[in-house]
PDB file of C-alpha atoms in Angstrom:
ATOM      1  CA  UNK A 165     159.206 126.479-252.945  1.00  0.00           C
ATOM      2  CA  UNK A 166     155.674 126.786-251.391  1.00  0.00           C
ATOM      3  CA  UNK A 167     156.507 130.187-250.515  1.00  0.00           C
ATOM      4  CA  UNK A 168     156.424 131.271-254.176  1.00  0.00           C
ATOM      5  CA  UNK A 169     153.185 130.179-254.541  1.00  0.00           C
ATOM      6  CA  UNK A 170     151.737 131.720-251.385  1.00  0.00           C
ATOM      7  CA  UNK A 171     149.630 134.805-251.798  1.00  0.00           C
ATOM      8  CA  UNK A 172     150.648 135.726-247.768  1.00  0.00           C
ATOM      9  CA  UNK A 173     153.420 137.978-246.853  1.00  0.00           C
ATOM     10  CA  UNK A 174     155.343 140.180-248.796  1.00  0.00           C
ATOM     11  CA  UNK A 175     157.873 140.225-251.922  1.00  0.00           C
ATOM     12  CA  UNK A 176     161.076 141.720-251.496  1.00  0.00           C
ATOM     13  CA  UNK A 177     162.087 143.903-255.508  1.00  0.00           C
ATOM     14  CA  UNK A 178     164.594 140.902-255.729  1.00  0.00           C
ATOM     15  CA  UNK A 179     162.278 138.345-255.028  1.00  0.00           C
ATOM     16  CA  UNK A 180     159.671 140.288-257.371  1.00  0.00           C
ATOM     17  CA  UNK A 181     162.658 140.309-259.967  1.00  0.00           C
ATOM     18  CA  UNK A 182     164.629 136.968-259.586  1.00  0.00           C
ATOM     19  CA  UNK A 183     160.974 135.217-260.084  1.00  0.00           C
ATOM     20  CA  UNK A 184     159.883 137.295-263.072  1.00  0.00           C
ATOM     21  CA  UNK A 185     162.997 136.698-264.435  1.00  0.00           C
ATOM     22  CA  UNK A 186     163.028 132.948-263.850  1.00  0.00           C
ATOM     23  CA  UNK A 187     159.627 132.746-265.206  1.00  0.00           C
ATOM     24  CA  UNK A 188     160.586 134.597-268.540  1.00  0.00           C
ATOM     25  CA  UNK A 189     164.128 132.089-269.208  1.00  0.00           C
ATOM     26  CA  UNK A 190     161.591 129.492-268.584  1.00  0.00           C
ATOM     27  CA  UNK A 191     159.199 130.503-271.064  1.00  0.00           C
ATOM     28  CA  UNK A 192     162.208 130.804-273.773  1.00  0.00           C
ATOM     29  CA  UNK A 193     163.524 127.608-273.100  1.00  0.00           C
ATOM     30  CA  UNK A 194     159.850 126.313-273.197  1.00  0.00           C
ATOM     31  CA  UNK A 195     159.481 128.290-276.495  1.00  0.00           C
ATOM     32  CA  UNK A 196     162.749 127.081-278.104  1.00  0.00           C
ATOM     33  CA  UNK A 197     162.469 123.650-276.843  1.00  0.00           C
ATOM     34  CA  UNK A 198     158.938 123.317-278.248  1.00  0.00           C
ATOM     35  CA  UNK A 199     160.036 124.697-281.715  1.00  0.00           C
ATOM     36  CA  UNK A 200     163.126 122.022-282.075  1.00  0.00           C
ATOM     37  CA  UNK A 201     161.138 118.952-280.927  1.00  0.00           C
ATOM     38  CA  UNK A 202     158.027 120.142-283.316  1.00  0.00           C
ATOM     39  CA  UNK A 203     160.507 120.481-285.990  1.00  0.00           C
ATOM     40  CA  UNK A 204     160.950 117.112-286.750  1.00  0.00           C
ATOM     41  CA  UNK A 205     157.559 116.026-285.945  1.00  0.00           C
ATOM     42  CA  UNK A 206     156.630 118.724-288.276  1.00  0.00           C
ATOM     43  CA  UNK A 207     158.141 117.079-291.299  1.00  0.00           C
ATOM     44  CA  UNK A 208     155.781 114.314-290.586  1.00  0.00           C
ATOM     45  CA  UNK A 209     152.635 116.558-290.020  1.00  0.00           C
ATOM     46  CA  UNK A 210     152.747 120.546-290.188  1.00  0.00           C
ATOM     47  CA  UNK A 211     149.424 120.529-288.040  1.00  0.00           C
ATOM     48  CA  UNK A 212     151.028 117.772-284.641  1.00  0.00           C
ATOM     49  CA  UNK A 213     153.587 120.110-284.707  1.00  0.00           C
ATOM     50  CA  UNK A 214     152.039 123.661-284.725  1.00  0.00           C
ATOM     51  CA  UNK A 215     149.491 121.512-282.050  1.00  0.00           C
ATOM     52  CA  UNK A 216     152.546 121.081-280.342  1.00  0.00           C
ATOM     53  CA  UNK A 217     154.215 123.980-279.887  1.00  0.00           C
ATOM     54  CA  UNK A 218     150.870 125.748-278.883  1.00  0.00           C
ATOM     55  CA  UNK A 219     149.936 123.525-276.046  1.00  0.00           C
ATOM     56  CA  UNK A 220     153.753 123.693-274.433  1.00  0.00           C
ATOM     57  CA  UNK A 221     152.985 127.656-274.635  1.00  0.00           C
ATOM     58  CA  UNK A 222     149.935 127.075-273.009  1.00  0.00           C
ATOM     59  CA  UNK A 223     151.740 124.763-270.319  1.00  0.00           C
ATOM     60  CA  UNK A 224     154.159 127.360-269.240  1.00  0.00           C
ATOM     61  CA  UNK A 225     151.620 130.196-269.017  1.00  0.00           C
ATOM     62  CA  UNK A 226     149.203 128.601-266.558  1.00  0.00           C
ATOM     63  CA  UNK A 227     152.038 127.103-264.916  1.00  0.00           C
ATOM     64  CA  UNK A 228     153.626 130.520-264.431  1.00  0.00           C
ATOM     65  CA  UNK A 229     150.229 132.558-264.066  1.00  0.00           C
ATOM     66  CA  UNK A 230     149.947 131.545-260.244  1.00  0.00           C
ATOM     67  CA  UNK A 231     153.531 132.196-259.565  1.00  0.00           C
ATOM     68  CA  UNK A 232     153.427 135.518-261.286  1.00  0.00           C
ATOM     69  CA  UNK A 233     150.171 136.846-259.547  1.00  0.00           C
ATOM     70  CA  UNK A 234     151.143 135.291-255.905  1.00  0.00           C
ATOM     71  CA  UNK A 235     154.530 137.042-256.516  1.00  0.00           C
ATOM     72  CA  UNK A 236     153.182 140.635-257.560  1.00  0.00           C
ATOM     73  CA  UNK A 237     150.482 140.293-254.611  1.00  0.00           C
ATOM     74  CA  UNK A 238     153.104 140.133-252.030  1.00  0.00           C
ATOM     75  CA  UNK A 239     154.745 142.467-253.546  1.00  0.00           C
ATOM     76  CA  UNK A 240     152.116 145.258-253.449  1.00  0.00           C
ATOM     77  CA  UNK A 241     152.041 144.511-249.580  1.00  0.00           C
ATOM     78  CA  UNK A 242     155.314 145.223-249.187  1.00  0.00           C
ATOM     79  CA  UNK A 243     154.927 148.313-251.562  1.00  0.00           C
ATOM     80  CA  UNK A 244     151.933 149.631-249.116  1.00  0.00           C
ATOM     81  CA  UNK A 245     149.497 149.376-252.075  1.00  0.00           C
ATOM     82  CA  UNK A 246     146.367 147.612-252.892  1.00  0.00           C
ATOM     83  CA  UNK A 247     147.307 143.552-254.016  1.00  0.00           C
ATOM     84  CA  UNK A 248     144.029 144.542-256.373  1.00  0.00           C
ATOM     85  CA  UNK A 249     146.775 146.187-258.273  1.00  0.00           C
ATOM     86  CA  UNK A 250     148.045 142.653-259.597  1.00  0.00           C
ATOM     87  CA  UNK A 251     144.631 142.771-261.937  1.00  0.00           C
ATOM     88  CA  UNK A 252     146.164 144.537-265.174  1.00  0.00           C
ATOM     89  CA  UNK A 253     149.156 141.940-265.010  1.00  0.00           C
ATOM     90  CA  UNK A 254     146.977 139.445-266.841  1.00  0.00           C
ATOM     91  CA  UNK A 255     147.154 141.951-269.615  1.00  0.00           C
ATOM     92  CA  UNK A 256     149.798 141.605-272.205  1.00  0.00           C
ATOM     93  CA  UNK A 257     150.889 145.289-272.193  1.00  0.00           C
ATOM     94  CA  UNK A 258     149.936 145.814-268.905  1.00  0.00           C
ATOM     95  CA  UNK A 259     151.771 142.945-267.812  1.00  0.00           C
ATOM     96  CA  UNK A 260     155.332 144.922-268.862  1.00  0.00           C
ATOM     97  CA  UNK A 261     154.640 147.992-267.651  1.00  0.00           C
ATOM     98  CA  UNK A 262     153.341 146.720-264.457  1.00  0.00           C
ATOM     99  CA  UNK A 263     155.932 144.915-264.087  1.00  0.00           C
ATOM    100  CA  UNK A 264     158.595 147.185-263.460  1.00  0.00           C
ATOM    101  CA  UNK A 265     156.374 149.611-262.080  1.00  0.00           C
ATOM    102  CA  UNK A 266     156.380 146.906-259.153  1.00  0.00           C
ATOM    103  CA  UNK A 267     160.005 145.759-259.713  1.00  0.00           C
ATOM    104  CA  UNK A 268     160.950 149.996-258.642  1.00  0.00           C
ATOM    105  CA  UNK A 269     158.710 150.667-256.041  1.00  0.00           C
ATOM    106  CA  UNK A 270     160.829 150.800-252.336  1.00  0.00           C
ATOM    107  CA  UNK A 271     159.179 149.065-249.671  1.00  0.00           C
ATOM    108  CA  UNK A 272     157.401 150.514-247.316  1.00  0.00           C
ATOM    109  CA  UNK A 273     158.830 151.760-244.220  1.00  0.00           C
ATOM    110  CA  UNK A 274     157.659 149.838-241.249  1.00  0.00           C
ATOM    111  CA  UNK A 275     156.318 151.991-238.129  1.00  0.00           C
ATOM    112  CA  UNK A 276     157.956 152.058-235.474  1.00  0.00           C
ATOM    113  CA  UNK A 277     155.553 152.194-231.839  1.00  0.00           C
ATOM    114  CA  UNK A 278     156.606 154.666-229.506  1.00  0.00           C
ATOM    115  CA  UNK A 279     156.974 153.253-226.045  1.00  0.00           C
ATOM    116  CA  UNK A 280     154.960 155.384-223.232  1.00  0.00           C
TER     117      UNK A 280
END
């Protein structure tokens, strides 16, 4: 698990896709979980409940922040590009569109020495 959290070494696409999508269920069920507990604390008071469901939303997304950027830095390495790339993911639209921009690059081709 500490390797997910590691910004050294490099993503493969299905690591880079198997965490984003692990970190997106999570969010739902975060999201959905949040909204049925809230809902009967709501009856009691609109405002603990809206409190709530704000700060579990706010749980998931600095929990999943690290995991997202650490992922997408490795995965520019791999990619041959600059990790400084990762930057616009903190974005909301850039976040999708980086996103699979990342998730479709190949890896790079490792060089091979030439004996002499």
């Amino acid at each position: 698990m500490g390797k997910y959290f590691s910004f050294s070494g490099k993503a493969t696409r299905s690591e880079f896709w198997a965490v984003n999508v692990i970190v997106l269920l999570g969010g739902w069920i975060a999201l959905i979980g949040a909204l049925v507990f809230s809902a009967g604390i709501a009856l009691a008071s609109e405002l603990v409940g809206g409190f709530f469901v704000l700060s579990s939303f706010a749980a998931w997304l600095i929990g999943s922040l690290w995991l997202i950027l650490a992922v997408g830095v490795r995965r520019c390495r791999d990619a041959g590009i600059s990790p400084f790339w990762v930057i616009p993911l903190v974005l909301p639209i850039m976040f999708v569109i980086m996103t699979i921009i990342f998730g479709v690059l190949p890896s790079e081709k490792e060089s091979v020495a030439v004996a002499e």
